[in-house]
Every structure is written in structure tokens, then in C-alpha cells.
């Protein structure tokens, strides 16, 4: 999932010649992916909100419990 915001990571980075936008990436478990497939955009929003409420944000662990 792209763009799950975190309070500890800036959304942009200033370089000497320009500013760039940073986009977070979170790997989904098979159950979370299936949930997003079934529920579309609303499912993505709900899952992103769940990641924020659990304070896992963009952090990905290879052996984590599904939040669905």
C-alpha cells in the first residue's frame, strides 16, 4: 500500500536544487490484500486508517499479524 502517512516521516525532502515528495510503502498480508480487492477504494482508506490507529503506519514486518 502506498502513502500511509506517519508522524515520524516527513512527506517531502529538500535537496540543494529542489524538493522531492516521499511516498511510504507498506507490504500487505494476504488477508489485507484480499480485503482491499473486495472493498476497493473504501477498503484501502479503512485499512490505512487501521494502520494509523494501530500506530504501525508504514512499518512492515515480514512476520506480522494481519489487521483484518
Tab-separated table of N, CA and C in Angstrom:
chain	number	residue	atom	x	y	z
A	1	UNK	N	0.856	-1.153	0.000
A	1	UNK	CA	0.000	0.000	0.000
A	1	UNK	C	0.911	1.227	0.000
A	2	UNK	N	0.588	2.196	-0.817
A	2	UNK	CA	1.385	3.419	-0.903
A	2	UNK	C	0.709	4.561	-0.170
A	3	UNK	N	1.522	5.385	0.491
A	3	UNK	CA	1.039	6.639	1.045
A	3	UNK	C	0.442	6.610	2.435
A	4	UNK	N	0.685	5.576	3.224
A	4	UNK	CA	0.205	5.577	4.609
A	4	UNK	C	1.090	6.542	5.386
A	5	UNK	N	0.534	7.649	5.813
A	5	UNK	CA	1.332	8.690	6.461
A	5	UNK	C	1.694	8.323	7.890
A	6	UNK	N	2.869	8.782	8.294
A	6	UNK	CA	3.393	8.554	9.636
A	6	UNK	C	3.835	9.885	10.234
A	7	UNK	N	3.586	10.103	11.509
A	7	UNK	CA	4.028	11.353	12.122
A	7	UNK	C	5.546	11.448	12.232
A	8	UNK	N	6.259	10.338	12.102
A	8	UNK	CA	7.714	10.361	12.237
A	8	UNK	C	8.460	10.515	10.915
A	9	UNK	N	7.724	10.540	9.794
A	9	UNK	CA	8.363	10.637	8.486
A	9	UNK	C	7.789	11.835	7.739
A	10	UNK	N	8.675	12.668	7.258
A	10	UNK	CA	8.266	13.853	6.504
A	10	UNK	C	7.661	13.437	5.158
A	11	UNK	N	6.774	14.259	4.637
A	11	UNK	CA	6.177	13.971	3.327
A	11	UNK	C	7.018	14.523	2.190
A	12	UNK	N	8.043	15.329	2.516
A	12	UNK	CA	8.924	15.851	1.479
A	12	UNK	C	10.338	16.000	2.027
A	13	UNK	N	11.267	16.145	1.109
A	13	UNK	CA	12.673	16.284	1.461
A	13	UNK	C	13.255	17.399	0.601
A	14	UNK	N	13.893	18.354	1.234
A	14	UNK	CA	14.502	19.462	0.500
A	14	UNK	C	15.937	19.110	0.144
A	15	UNK	N	16.225	19.160	-1.146
A	15	UNK	CA	17.565	18.923	-1.663
A	15	UNK	C	18.142	20.261	-2.127
A	16	UNK	N	19.429	20.314	-2.426
A	16	UNK	CA	20.020	21.600	-2.814
A	16	UNK	C	19.321	22.302	-3.987
A	17	UNK	N	18.809	21.544	-4.956
A	17	UNK	CA	18.222	22.171	-6.136
A	17	UNK	C	16.711	22.060	-6.233
A	18	UNK	N	16.128	21.207	-5.422
A	18	UNK	CA	14.680	21.030	-5.484
A	18	UNK	C	14.168	20.289	-4.264
A	19	UNK	N	12.880	20.229	-4.138
A	19	UNK	CA	12.220	19.472	-3.083
A	19	UNK	C	11.592	18.242	-3.725
A	20	UNK	N	11.656	17.114	-3.036
A	20	UNK	CA	11.037	15.915	-3.577
A	20	UNK	C	9.990	15.401	-2.595
A	21	UNK	N	8.985	14.736	-3.121
A	21	UNK	CA	7.930	14.161	-2.303
A	21	UNK	C	8.309	12.725	-1.960
A	22	UNK	N	8.134	12.357	-0.687
A	22	UNK	CA	8.401	10.994	-0.241
A	22	UNK	C	7.078	10.246	-0.134
A	23	UNK	N	7.052	9.025	-0.609
A	23	UNK	CA	5.844	8.204	-0.556
A	23	UNK	C	6.187	6.921	0.185
A	24	UNK	N	5.453	6.649	1.250
A	24	UNK	CA	5.703	5.433	2.027
A	24	UNK	C	5.099	4.218	1.325
A	25	UNK	N	5.634	3.052	1.671
A	25	UNK	CA	5.131	1.808	1.117
A	25	UNK	C	4.982	0.802	2.262
A	26	UNK	N	3.848	0.133	2.314
A	26	UNK	CA	3.603	-0.883	3.344
A	26	UNK	C	3.192	-2.176	2.658
A	27	UNK	N	3.890	-3.252	2.978
A	27	UNK	CA	3.521	-4.556	2.432
A	27	UNK	C	2.288	-5.074	3.157
A	28	UNK	N	1.382	-5.656	2.398
A	28	UNK	CA	0.143	-6.182	2.964
A	28	UNK	C	0.231	-7.688	3.146
A	29	UNK	N	-0.485	-8.180	4.139
A	29	UNK	CA	-0.617	-9.624	4.302
A	29	UNK	C	-1.620	-10.120	3.252
A	30	UNK	N	-1.660	-11.415	2.972
A	30	UNK	CA	-2.642	-11.923	2.007
A	30	UNK	C	-4.085	-11.547	2.382
A	31	UNK	N	-4.434	-11.607	3.674
A	31	UNK	CA	-5.794	-11.242	4.093
A	31	UNK	C	-6.087	-9.769	3.847
A	32	UNK	N	-5.113	-8.913	4.110
A	32	UNK	CA	-5.306	-7.477	3.875
A	32	UNK	C	-5.461	-7.183	2.387
A	33	UNK	N	-4.656	-7.850	1.561
A	33	UNK	CA	-4.759	-7.669	0.112
A	33	UNK	C	-6.131	-8.110	-0.392
A	34	UNK	N	-6.615	-9.233	0.090
A	34	UNK	CA	-7.937	-9.714	-0.313
A	34	UNK	C	-9.025	-8.726	0.101
A	35	UNK	N	-8.886	-8.152	1.298
A	35	UNK	CA	-9.844	-7.151	1.782
A	35	UNK	C	-9.879	-5.938	0.847
A	36	UNK	N	-8.704	-5.474	0.445
A	36	UNK	CA	-8.630	-4.329	-0.471
A	36	UNK	C	-9.233	-4.684	-1.824
A	37	UNK	N	-8.973	-5.880	-2.306
A	37	UNK	CA	-9.555	-6.315	-3.590
A	37	UNK	C	-11.078	-6.339	-3.528
A	38	UNK	N	-11.614	-6.808	-2.416
A	38	UNK	CA	-13.066	-6.917	-2.274
A	38	UNK	C	-13.742	-5.569	-2.060
A	39	UNK	N	-13.080	-4.645	-1.352
A	39	UNK	CA	-13.719	-3.388	-0.958
A	39	UNK	C	-13.222	-2.152	-1.710
A	40	UNK	N	-12.256	-2.311	-2.594
A	40	UNK	CA	-11.804	-1.208	-3.435
A	40	UNK	C	-11.257	-0.019	-2.658
A	41	UNK	N	-11.572	1.180	-3.159
A	41	UNK	CA	-11.047	2.424	-2.577
A	41	UNK	C	-11.443	2.573	-1.107
A	42	UNK	N	-12.670	2.230	-0.775
A	42	UNK	CA	-13.116	2.325	0.619
A	42	UNK	C	-12.306	1.373	1.499
A	43	UNK	N	-12.007	0.201	1.012
A	43	UNK	CA	-11.192	-0.754	1.755
A	43	UNK	C	-9.779	-0.247	1.983
A	44	UNK	N	-9.204	0.404	0.954
A	44	UNK	CA	-7.863	0.987	1.107
A	44	UNK	C	-7.864	2.076	2.169
A	45	UNK	N	-8.880	2.933	2.150
A	45	UNK	CA	-8.966	4.004	3.157
A	45	UNK	C	-9.116	3.423	4.554
A	46	UNK	N	-9.975	2.425	4.693
A	46	UNK	CA	-10.193	1.811	6.009
A	46	UNK	C	-8.927	1.108	6.510
A	47	UNK	N	-8.223	0.433	5.622
A	47	UNK	CA	-7.007	-0.255	6.018
A	47	UNK	C	-5.916	0.753	6.408
A	48	UNK	N	-5.779	1.832	5.657
A	48	UNK	CA	-4.812	2.877	6.005
A	48	UNK	C	-5.135	3.472	7.368
A	49	UNK	N	-6.416	3.684	7.632
A	49	UNK	CA	-6.839	4.206	8.935
A	49	UNK	C	-6.518	3.200	10.041
A	50	UNK	N	-6.711	1.926	9.770
A	50	UNK	CA	-6.390	0.882	10.740
A	50	UNK	C	-4.895	0.880	11.050
A	51	UNK	N	-4.053	1.047	10.022
A	51	UNK	CA	-2.606	1.117	10.246
A	51	UNK	C	-2.259	2.327	11.110
A	52	UNK	N	-2.930	3.447	10.880
A	52	UNK	CA	-2.662	4.640	11.678
A	52	UNK	C	-3.131	4.448	13.119
A	53	UNK	N	-4.295	3.869	13.320
A	53	UNK	CA	-4.808	3.635	14.677
A	53	UNK	C	-3.932	2.648	15.454
A	54	UNK	N	-3.371	1.667	14.746
A	54	UNK	CA	-2.505	0.681	15.401
A	54	UNK	C	-1.085	1.214	15.589
A	55	UNK	N	-0.829	2.384	15.020
A	55	UNK	CA	0.484	3.044	15.063
A	55	UNK	C	1.573	2.226	14.370
A	56	UNK	N	1.169	1.397	13.413
A	56	UNK	CA	2.165	0.666	12.626
A	56	UNK	C	2.496	1.424	11.336
A	57	UNK	N	1.632	2.369	10.962
A	57	UNK	CA	1.840	3.260	9.814
A	57	UNK	C	2.455	2.531	8.622
A	58	UNK	N	3.640	2.957	8.213
A	58	UNK	CA	4.318	2.425	7.035
A	58	UNK	C	5.266	1.275	7.388
A	59	UNK	N	5.414	0.970	8.674
A	59	UNK	CA	6.382	-0.035	9.115
A	59	UNK	C	5.917	-1.426	8.689
A	60	UNK	N	6.818	-2.175	8.083
A	60	UNK	CA	6.486	-3.514	7.612
A	60	UNK	C	7.387	-4.535	8.279
A	61	UNK	N	6.770	-5.496	8.890
A	61	UNK	CA	7.478	-6.641	9.463
A	61	UNK	C	7.116	-7.852	8.609
A	62	UNK	N	8.074	-8.692	8.328
A	62	UNK	CA	7.781	-9.845	7.464
A	62	UNK	C	6.869	-10.868	8.139
A	63	UNK	N	6.874	-10.903	9.453
A	63	UNK	CA	6.028	-11.870	10.166
A	63	UNK	C	5.110	-11.140	11.133
A	64	UNK	N	4.215	-10.353	10.595
A	64	UNK	CA	3.281	-9.631	11.458
A	64	UNK	C	1.878	-10.186	11.296
A	65	UNK	N	1.058	-9.982	12.287
A	65	UNK	CA	-0.336	-10.406	12.240
A	65	UNK	C	-1.108	-9.511	11.282
A	66	UNK	N	-2.046	-10.080	10.575
A	66	UNK	CA	-2.932	-9.306	9.722
A	66	UNK	C	-3.849	-8.442	10.593
A	67	UNK	N	-4.135	-7.229	10.160
A	67	UNK	CA	-5.044	-6.358	10.894
A	67	UNK	C	-6.481	-6.520	10.418
A	68	UNK	N	-6.727	-7.480	9.561
A	68	UNK	CA	-8.070	-7.792	9.065
A	68	UNK	C	-8.500	-9.105	9.665
